[in-house]
mmCIF file of the C-alpha atoms, coordinates in Angstrom:
data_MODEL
# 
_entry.id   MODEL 
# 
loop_
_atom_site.group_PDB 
_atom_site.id 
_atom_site.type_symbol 
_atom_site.label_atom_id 
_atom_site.label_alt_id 
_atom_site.label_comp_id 
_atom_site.label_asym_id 
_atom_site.label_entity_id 
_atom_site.label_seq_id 
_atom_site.pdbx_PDB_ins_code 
_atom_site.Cartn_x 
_atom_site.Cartn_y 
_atom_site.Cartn_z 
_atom_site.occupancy 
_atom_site.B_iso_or_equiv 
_atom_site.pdbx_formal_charge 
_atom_site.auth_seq_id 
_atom_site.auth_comp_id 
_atom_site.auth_asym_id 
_atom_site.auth_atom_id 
_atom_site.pdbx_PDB_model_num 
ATOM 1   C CA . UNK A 1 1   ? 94.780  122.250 54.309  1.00 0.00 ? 1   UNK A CA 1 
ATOM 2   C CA . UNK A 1 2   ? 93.154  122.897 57.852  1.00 0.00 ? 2   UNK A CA 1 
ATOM 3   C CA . UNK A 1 3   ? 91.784  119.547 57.115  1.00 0.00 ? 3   UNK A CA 1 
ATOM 4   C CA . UNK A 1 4   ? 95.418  117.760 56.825  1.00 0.00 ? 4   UNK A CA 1 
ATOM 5   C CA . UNK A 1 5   ? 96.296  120.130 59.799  1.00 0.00 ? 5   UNK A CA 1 
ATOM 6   C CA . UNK A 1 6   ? 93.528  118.548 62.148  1.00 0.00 ? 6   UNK A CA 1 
ATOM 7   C CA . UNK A 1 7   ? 94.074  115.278 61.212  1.00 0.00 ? 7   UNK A CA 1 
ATOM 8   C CA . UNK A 1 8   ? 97.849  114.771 61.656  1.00 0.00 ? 8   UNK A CA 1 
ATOM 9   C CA . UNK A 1 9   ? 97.364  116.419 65.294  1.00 0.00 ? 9   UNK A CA 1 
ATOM 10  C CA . UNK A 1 10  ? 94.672  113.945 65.799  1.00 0.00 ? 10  UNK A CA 1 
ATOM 11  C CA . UNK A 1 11  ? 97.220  110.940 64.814  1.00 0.00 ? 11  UNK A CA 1 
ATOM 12  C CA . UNK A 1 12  ? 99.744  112.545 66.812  1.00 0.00 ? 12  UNK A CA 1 
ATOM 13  C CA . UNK A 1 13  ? 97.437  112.587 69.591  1.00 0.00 ? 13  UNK A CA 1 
ATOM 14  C CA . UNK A 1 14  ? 96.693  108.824 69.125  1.00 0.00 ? 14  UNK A CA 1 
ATOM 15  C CA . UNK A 1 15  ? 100.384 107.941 68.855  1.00 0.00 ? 15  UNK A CA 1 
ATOM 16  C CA . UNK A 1 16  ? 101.090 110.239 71.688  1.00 0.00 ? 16  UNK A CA 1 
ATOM 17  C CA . UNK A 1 17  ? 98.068  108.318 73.329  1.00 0.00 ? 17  UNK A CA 1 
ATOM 18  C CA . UNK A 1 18  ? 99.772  104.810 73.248  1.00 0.00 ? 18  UNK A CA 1 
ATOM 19  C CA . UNK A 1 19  ? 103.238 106.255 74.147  1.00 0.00 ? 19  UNK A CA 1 
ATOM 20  C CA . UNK A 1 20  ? 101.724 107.422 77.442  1.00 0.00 ? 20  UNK A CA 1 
ATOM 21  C CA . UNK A 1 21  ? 100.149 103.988 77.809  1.00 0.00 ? 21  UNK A CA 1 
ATOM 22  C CA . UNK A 1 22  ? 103.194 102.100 77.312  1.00 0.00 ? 22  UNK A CA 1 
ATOM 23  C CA . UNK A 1 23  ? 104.991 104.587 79.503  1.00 0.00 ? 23  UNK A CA 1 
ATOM 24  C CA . UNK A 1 24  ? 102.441 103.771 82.512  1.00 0.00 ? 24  UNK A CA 1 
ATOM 25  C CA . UNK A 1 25  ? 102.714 100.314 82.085  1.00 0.00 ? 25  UNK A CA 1 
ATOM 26  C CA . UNK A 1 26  ? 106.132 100.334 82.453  1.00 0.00 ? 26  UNK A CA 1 
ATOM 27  C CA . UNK A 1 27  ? 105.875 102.416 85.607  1.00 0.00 ? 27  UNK A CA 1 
ATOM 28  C CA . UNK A 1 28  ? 103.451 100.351 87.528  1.00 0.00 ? 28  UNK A CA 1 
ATOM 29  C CA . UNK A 1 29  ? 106.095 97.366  86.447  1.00 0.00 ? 29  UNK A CA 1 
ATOM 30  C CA . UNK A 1 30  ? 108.158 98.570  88.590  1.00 0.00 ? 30  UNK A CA 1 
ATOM 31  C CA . UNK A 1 31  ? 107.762 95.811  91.474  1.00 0.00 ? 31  UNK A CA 1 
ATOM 32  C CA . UNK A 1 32  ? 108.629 97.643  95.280  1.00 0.00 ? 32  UNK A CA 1 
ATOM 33  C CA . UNK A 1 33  ? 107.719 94.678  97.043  1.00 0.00 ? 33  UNK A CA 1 
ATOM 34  C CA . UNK A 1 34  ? 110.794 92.847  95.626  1.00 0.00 ? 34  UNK A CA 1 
ATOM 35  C CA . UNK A 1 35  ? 112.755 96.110  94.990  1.00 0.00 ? 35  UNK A CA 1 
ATOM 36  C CA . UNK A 1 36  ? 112.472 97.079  98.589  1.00 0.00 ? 36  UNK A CA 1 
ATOM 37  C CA . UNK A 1 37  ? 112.853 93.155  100.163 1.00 0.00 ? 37  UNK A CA 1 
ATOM 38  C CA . UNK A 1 38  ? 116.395 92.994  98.382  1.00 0.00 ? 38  UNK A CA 1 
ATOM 39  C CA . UNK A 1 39  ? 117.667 96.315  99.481  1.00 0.00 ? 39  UNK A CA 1 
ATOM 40  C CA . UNK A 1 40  ? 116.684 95.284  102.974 1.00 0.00 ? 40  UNK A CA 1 
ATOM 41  C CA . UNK A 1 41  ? 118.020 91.734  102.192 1.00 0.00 ? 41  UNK A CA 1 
ATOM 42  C CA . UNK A 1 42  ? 114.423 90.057  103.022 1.00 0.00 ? 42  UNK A CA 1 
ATOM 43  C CA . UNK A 1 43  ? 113.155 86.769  101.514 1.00 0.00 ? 43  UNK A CA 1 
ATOM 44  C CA . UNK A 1 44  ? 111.392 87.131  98.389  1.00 0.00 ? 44  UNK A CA 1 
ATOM 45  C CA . UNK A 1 45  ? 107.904 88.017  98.746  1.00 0.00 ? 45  UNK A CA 1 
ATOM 46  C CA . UNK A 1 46  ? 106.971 86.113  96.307  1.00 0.00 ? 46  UNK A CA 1 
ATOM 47  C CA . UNK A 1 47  ? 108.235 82.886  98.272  1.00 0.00 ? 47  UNK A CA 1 
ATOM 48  C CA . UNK A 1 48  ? 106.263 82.941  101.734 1.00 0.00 ? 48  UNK A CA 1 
ATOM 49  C CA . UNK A 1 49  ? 102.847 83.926  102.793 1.00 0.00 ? 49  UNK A CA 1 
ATOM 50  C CA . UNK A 1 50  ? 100.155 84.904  100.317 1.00 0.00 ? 50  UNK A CA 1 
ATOM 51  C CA . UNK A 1 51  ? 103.155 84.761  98.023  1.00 0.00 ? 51  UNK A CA 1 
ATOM 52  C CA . UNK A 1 52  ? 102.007 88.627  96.749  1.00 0.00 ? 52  UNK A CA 1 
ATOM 53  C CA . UNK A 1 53  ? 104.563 91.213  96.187  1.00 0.00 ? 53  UNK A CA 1 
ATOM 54  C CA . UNK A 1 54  ? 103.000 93.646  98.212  1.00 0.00 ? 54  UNK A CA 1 
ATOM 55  C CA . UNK A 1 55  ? 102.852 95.832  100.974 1.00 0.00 ? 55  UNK A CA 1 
ATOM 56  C CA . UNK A 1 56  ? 101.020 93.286  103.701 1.00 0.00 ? 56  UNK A CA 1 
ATOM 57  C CA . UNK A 1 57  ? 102.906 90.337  102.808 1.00 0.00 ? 57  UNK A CA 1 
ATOM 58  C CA . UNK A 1 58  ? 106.287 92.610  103.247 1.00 0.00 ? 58  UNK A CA 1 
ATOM 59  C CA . UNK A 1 59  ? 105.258 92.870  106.507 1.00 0.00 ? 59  UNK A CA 1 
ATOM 60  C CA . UNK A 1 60  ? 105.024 89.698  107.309 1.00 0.00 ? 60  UNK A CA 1 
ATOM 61  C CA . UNK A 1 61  ? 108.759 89.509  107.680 1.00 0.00 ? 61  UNK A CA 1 
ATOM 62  C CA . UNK A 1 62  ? 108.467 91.898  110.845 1.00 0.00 ? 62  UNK A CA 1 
ATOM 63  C CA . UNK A 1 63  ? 109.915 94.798  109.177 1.00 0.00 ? 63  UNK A CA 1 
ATOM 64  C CA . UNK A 1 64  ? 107.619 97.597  109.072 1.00 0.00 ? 64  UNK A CA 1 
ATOM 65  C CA . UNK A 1 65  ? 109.926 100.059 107.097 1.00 0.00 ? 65  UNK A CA 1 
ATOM 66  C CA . UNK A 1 66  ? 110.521 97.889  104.311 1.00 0.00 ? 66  UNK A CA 1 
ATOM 67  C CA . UNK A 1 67  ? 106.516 97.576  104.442 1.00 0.00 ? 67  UNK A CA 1 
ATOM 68  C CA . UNK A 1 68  ? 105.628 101.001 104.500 1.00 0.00 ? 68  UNK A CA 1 
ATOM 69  C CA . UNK A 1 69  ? 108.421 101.535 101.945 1.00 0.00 ? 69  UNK A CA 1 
ATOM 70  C CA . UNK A 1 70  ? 106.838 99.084  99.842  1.00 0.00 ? 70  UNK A CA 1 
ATOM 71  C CA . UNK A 1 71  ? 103.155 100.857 100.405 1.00 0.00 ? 71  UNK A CA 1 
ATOM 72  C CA . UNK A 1 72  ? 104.508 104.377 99.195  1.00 0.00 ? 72  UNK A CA 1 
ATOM 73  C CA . UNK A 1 73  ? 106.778 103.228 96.494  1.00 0.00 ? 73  UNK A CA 1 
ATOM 74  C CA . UNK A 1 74  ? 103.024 101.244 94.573  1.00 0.00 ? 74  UNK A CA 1 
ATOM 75  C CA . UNK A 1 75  ? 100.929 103.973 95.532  1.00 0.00 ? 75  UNK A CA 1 
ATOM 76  C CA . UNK A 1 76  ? 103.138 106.631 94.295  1.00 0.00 ? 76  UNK A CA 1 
ATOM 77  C CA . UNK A 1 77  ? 104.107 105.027 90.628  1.00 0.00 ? 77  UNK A CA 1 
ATOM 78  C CA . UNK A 1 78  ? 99.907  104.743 90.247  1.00 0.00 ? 78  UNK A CA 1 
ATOM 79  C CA . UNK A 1 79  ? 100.047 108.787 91.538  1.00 0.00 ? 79  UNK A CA 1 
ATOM 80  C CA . UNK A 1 80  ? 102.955 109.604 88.628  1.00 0.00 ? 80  UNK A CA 1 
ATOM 81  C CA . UNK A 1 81  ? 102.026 107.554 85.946  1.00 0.00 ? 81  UNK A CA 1 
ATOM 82  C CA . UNK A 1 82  ? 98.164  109.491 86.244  1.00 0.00 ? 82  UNK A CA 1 
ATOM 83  C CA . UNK A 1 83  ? 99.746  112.729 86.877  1.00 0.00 ? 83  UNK A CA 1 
ATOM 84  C CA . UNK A 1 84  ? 101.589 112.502 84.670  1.00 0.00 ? 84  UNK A CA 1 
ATOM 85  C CA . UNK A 1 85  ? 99.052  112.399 81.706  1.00 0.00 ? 85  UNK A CA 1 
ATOM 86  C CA . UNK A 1 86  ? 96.556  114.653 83.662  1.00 0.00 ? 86  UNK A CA 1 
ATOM 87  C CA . UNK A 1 87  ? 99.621  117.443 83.318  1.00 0.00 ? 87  UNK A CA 1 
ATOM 88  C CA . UNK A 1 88  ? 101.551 117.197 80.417  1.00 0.00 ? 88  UNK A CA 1 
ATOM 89  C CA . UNK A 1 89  ? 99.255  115.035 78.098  1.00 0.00 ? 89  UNK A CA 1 
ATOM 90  C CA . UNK A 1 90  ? 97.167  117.753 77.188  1.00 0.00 ? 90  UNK A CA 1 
ATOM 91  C CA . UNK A 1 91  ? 100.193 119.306 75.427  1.00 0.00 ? 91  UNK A CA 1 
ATOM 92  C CA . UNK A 1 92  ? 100.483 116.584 73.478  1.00 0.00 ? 92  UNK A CA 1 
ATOM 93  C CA . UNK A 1 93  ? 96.914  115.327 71.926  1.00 0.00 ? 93  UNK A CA 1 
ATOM 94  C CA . UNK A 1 94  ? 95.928  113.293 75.129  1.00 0.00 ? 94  UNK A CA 1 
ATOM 95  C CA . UNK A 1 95  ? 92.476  114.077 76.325  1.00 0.00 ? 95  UNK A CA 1 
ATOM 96  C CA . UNK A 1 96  ? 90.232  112.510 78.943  1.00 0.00 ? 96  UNK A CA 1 
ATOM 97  C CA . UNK A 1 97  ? 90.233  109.135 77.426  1.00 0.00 ? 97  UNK A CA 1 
ATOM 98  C CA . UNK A 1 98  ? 94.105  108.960 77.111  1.00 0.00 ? 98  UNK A CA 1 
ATOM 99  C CA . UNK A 1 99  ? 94.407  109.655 81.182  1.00 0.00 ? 99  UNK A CA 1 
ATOM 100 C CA . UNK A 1 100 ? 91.956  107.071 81.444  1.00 0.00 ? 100 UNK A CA 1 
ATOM 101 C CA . UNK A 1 101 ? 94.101  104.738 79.823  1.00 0.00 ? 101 UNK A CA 1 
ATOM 102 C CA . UNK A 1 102 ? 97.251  105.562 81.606  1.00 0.00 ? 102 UNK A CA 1 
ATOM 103 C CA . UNK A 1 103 ? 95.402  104.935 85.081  1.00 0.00 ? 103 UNK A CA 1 
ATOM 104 C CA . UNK A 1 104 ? 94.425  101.535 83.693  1.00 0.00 ? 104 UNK A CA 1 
ATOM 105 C CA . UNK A 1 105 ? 97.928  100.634 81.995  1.00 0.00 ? 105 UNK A CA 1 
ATOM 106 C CA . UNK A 1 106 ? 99.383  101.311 85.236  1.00 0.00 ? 106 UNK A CA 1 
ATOM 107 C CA . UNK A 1 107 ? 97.283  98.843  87.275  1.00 0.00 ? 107 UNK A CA 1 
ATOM 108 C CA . UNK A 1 108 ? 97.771  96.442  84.472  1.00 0.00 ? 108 UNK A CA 1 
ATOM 109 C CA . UNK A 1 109 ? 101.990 96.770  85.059  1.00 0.00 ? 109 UNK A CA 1 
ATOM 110 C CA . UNK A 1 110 ? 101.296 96.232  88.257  1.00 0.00 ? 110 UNK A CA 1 
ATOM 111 C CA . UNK A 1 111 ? 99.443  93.324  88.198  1.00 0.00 ? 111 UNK A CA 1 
ATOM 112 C CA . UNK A 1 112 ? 101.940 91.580  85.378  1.00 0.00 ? 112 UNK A CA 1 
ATOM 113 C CA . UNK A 1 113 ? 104.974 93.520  85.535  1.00 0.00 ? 113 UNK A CA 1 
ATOM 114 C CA . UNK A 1 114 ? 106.861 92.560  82.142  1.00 0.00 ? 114 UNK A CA 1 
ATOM 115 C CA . UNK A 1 115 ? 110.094 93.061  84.413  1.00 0.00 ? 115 UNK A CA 1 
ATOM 116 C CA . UNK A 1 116 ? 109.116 90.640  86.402  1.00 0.00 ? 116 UNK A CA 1 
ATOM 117 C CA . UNK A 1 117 ? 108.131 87.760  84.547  1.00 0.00 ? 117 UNK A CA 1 
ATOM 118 C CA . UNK A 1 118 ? 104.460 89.127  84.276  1.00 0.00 ? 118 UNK A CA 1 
ATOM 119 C CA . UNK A 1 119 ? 103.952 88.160  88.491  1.00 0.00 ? 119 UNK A CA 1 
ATOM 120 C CA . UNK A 1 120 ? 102.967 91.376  90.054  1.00 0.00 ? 120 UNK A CA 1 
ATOM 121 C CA . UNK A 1 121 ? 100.758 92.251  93.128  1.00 0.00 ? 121 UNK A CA 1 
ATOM 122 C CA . UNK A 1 122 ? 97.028  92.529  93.959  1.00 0.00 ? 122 UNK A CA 1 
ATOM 123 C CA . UNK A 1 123 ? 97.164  96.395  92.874  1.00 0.00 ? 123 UNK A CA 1 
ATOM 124 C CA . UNK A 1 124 ? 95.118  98.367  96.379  1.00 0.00 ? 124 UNK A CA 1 
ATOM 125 C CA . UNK A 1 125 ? 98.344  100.588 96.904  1.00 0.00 ? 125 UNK A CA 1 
ATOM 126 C CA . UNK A 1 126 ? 98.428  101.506 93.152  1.00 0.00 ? 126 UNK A CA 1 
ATOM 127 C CA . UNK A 1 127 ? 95.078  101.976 92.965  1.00 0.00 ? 127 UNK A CA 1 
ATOM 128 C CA . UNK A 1 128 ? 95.134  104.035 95.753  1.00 0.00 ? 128 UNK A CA 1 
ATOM 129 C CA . UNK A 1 129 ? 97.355  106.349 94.260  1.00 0.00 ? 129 UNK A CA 1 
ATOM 130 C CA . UNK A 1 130 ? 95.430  106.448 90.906  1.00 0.00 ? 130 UNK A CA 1 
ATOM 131 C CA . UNK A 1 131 ? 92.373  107.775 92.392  1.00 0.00 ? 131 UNK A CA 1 
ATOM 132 C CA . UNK A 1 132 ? 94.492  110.167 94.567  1.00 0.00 ? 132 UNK A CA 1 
ATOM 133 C CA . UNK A 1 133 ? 95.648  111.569 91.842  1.00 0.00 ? 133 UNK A CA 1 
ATOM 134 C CA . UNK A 1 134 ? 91.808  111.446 89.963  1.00 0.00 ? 134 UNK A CA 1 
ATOM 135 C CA . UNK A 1 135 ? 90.514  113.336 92.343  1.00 0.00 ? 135 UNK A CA 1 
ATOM 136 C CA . UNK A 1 136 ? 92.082  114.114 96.241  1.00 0.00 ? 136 UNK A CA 1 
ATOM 137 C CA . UNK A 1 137 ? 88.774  113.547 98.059  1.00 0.00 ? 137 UNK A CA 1 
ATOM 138 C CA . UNK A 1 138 ? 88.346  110.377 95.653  1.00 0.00 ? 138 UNK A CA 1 
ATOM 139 C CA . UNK A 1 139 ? 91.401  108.355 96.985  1.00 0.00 ? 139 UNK A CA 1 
ATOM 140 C CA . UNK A 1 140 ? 90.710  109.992 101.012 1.00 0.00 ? 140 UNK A CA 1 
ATOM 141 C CA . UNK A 1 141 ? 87.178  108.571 100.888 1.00 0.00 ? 141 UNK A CA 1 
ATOM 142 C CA . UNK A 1 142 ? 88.268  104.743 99.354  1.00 0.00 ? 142 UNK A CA 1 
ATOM 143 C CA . UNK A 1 143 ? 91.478  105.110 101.631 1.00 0.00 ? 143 UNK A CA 1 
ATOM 144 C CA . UNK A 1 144 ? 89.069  105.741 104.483 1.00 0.00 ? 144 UNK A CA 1 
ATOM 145 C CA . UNK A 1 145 ? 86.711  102.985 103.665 1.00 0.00 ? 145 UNK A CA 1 
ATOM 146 C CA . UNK A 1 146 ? 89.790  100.684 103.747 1.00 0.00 ? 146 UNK A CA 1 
ATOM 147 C CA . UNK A 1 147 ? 91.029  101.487 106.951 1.00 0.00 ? 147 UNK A CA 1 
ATOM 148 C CA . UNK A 1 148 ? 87.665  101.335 108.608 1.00 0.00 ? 148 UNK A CA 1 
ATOM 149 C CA . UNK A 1 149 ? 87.055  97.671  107.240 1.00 0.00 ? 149 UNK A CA 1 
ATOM 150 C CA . UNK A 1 150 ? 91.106  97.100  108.004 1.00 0.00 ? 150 UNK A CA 1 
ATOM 151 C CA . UNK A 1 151 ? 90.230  98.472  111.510 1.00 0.00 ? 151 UNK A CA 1 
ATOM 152 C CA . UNK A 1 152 ? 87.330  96.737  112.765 1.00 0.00 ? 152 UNK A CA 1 
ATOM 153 C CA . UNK A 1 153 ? 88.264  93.100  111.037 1.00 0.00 ? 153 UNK A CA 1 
ATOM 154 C CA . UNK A 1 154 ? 92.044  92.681  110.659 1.00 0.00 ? 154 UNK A CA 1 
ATOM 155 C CA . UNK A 1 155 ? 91.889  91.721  107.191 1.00 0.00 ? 155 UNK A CA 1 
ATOM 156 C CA . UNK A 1 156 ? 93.427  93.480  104.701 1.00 0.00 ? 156 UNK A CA 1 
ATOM 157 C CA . UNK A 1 157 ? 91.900  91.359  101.632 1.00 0.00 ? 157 UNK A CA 1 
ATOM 158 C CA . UNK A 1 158 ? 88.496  92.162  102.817 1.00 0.00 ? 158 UNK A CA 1 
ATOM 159 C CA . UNK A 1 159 ? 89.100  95.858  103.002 1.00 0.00 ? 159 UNK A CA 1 
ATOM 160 C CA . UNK A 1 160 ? 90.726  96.138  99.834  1.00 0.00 ? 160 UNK A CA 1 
ATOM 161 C CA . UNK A 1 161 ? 87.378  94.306  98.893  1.00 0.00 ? 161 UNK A CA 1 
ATOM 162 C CA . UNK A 1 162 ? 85.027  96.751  99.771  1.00 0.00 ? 162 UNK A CA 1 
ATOM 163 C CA . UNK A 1 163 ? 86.976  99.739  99.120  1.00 0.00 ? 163 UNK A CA 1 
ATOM 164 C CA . UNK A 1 164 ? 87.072  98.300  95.726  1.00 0.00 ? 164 UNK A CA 1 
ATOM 165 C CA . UNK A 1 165 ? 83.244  97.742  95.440  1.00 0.00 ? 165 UNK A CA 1 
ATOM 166 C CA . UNK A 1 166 ? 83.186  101.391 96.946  1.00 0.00 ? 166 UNK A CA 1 
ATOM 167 C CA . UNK A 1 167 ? 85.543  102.998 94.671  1.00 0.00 ? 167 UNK A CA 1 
ATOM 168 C CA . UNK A 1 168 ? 83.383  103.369 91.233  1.00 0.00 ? 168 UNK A CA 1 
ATOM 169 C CA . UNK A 1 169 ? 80.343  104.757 93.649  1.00 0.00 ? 169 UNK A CA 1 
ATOM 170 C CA . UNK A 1 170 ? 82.105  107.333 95.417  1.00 0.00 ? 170 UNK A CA 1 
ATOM 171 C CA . UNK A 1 171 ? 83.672  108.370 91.777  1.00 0.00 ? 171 UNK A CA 1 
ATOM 172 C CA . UNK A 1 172 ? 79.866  108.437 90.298  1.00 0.00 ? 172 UNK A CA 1 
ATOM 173 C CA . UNK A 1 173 ? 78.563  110.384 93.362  1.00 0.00 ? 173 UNK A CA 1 
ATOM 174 C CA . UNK A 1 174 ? 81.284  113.330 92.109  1.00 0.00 ? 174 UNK A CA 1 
ATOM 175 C CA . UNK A 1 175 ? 81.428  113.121 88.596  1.00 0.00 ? 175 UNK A CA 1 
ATOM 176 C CA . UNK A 1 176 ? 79.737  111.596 85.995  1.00 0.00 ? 176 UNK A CA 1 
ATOM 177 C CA . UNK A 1 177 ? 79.598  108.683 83.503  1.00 0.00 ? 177 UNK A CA 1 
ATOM 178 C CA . UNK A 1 178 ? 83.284  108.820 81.406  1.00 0.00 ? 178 UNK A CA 1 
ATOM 179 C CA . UNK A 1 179 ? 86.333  107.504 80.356  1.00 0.00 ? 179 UNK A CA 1 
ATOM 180 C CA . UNK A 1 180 ? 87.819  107.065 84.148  1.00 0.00 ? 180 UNK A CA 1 
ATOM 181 C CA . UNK A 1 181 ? 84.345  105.746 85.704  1.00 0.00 ? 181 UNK A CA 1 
ATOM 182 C CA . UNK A 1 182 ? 84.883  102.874 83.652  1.00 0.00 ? 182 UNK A CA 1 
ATOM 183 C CA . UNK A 1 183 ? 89.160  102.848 84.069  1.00 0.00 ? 183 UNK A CA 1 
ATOM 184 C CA . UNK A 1 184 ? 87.975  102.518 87.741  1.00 0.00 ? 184 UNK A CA 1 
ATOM 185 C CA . UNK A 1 185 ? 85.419  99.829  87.417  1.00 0.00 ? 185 UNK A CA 1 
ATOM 186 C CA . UNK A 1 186 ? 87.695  97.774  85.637  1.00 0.00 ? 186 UNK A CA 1 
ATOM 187 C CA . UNK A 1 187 ? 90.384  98.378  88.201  1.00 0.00 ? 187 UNK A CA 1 
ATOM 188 C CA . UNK A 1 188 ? 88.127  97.648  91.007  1.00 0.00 ? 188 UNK A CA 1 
ATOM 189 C CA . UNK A 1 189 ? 86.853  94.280  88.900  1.00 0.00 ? 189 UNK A CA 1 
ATOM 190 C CA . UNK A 1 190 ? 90.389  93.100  88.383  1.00 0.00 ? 190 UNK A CA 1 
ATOM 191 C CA . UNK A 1 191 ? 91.679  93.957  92.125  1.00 0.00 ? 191 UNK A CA 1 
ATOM 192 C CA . UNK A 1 192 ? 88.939  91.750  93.232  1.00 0.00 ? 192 UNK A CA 1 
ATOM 193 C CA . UNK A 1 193 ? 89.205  88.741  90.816  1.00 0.00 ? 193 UNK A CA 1 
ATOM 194 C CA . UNK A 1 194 ? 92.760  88.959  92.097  1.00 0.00 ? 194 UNK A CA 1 
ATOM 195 C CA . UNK A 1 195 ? 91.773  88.528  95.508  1.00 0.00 ? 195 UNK A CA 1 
ATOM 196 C CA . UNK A 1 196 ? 90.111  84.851  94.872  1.00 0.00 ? 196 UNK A CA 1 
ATOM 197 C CA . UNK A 1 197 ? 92.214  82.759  97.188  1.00 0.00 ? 197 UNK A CA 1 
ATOM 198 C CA . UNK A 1 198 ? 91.728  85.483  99.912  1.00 0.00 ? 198 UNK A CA 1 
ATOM 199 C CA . UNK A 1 199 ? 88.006  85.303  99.301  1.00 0.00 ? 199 UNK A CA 1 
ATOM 200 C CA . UNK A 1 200 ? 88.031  81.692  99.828  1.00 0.00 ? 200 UNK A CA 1 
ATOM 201 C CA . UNK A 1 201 ? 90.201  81.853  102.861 1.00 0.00 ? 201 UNK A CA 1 
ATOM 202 C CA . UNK A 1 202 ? 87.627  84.739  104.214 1.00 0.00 ? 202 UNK A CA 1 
ATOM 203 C CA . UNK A 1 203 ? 84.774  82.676  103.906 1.00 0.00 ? 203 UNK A CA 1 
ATOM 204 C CA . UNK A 1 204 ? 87.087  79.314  105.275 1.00 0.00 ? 204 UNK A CA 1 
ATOM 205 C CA . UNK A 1 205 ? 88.144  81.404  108.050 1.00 0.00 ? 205 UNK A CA 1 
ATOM 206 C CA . UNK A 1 206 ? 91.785  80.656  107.053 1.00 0.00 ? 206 UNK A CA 1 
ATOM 207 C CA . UNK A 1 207 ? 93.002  83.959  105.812 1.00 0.00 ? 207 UNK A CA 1 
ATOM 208 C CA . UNK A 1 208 ? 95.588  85.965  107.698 1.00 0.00 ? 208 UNK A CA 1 
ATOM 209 C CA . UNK A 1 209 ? 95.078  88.914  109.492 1.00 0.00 ? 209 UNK A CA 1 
ATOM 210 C CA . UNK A 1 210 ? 97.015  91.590  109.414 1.00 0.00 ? 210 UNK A CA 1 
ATOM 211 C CA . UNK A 1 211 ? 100.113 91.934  111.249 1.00 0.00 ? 211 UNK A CA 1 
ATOM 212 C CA . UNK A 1 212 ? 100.612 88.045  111.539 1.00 0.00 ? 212 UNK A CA 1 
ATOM 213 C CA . UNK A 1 213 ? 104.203 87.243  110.581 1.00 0.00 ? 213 UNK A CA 1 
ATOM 214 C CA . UNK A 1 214 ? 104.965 84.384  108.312 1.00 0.00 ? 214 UNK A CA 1 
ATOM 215 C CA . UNK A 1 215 ? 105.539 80.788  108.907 1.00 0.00 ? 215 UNK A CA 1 
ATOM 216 C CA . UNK A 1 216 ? 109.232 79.835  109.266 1.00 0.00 ? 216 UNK A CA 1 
# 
């Protein structure tokens, strides 16, 4: 009988696993770029610039709340979606693993947001608020890495570059090998595959810094 017992909570916990997932995912569709752009009756961000729905390319159009709006809105669905799991999973069967998986399903509904025909952003502001909630002094040292790079260069690509190469280390130097090491690494592998064109344009010397508004 205990048997039975232990292994319906442990399908419950699987099932309750997924639900989570799916739940993330449809979080981090949730696109604030183009959200926030038609409340503020701004172009598409999706139709000038880098053509990313994100924070920097908002702010391209000159309008710095509708950027910063942008920023909080992605870094706070990766901060709920993680939270979250981390506070009311355990109630329901989801361990270590199953947080793991809602930091990465997240990032994934960011990147191809099924509400918005699977075109989503780069991901740095949701990851950002993923590893805030991981771990406080996780997302403070990758946010500080950022703005150093941001700082002393003018490029956000290339920031979000290196914090992303950063991010896994700094994570390894406070915990150990697990489940959200390698959410992390995969996060930080697919932000930078899906900075290609800006790695091209950084080594071309044609990428954007930030700040510059876009091209009428």
């Amino acid at each position: 009988m205990q048997r039975i017992h232990a292994r319906a909570a442990e399908e419950g916990g699987k099932m309750n696993t997924v639900l989570f997932a799916v739940g993330a995912y449809l979080i981090g569709s949730i696109s604030f770029a183009v959200v926030v752009s038609k409340l503020f009756r701004l172009d598409d961000p999706r139709s000038y610039g880098s053509k990313n729905p994100g924070a920097t390319n908002v702010l391209r159009t000159g309008n710095k709340k509708a950027a910063i709006l942008t920023l909080l809105g992605d870094g706070a669905k990766g901060f709920v979606a993680v939270w979250l799991a981390q506070h009311f999973g355990p109630a329901y069967g989801i361990g270590e693993t199953g947080v793991a998986l809602a930091a990465i399903a997240v990032f994934l509904g960011h990147l191809w947001p099924v509400f918005f025909r699977f075109v989503g952003g780069k991901g740095v502001a949701t990851a950002l608020g993923i590893l805030l909630a991981v771990n406080g002094w996780l997302g403070l040292a990758t946010l500080a890495t950022w703005l150093i790079i941001a700082y002393a260069f003018r490029y956000s690509s290339l920031a979000a570059l290196i914090a992303a190469v950063f991010a896994p280390f700094f994570y390894l130097l406070m915990f150990e090998v697990d489940a959200m090491l390698l959410a992390i690494t995969a996060m930080s592998v697919l932000l930078i595959a899906r900075h290609r064109k800006n790695i091209a344009n950084l080594l071309s010397g044609k990428e954007t810094r930030i700040g510059s508004k876009k091209k009428s």
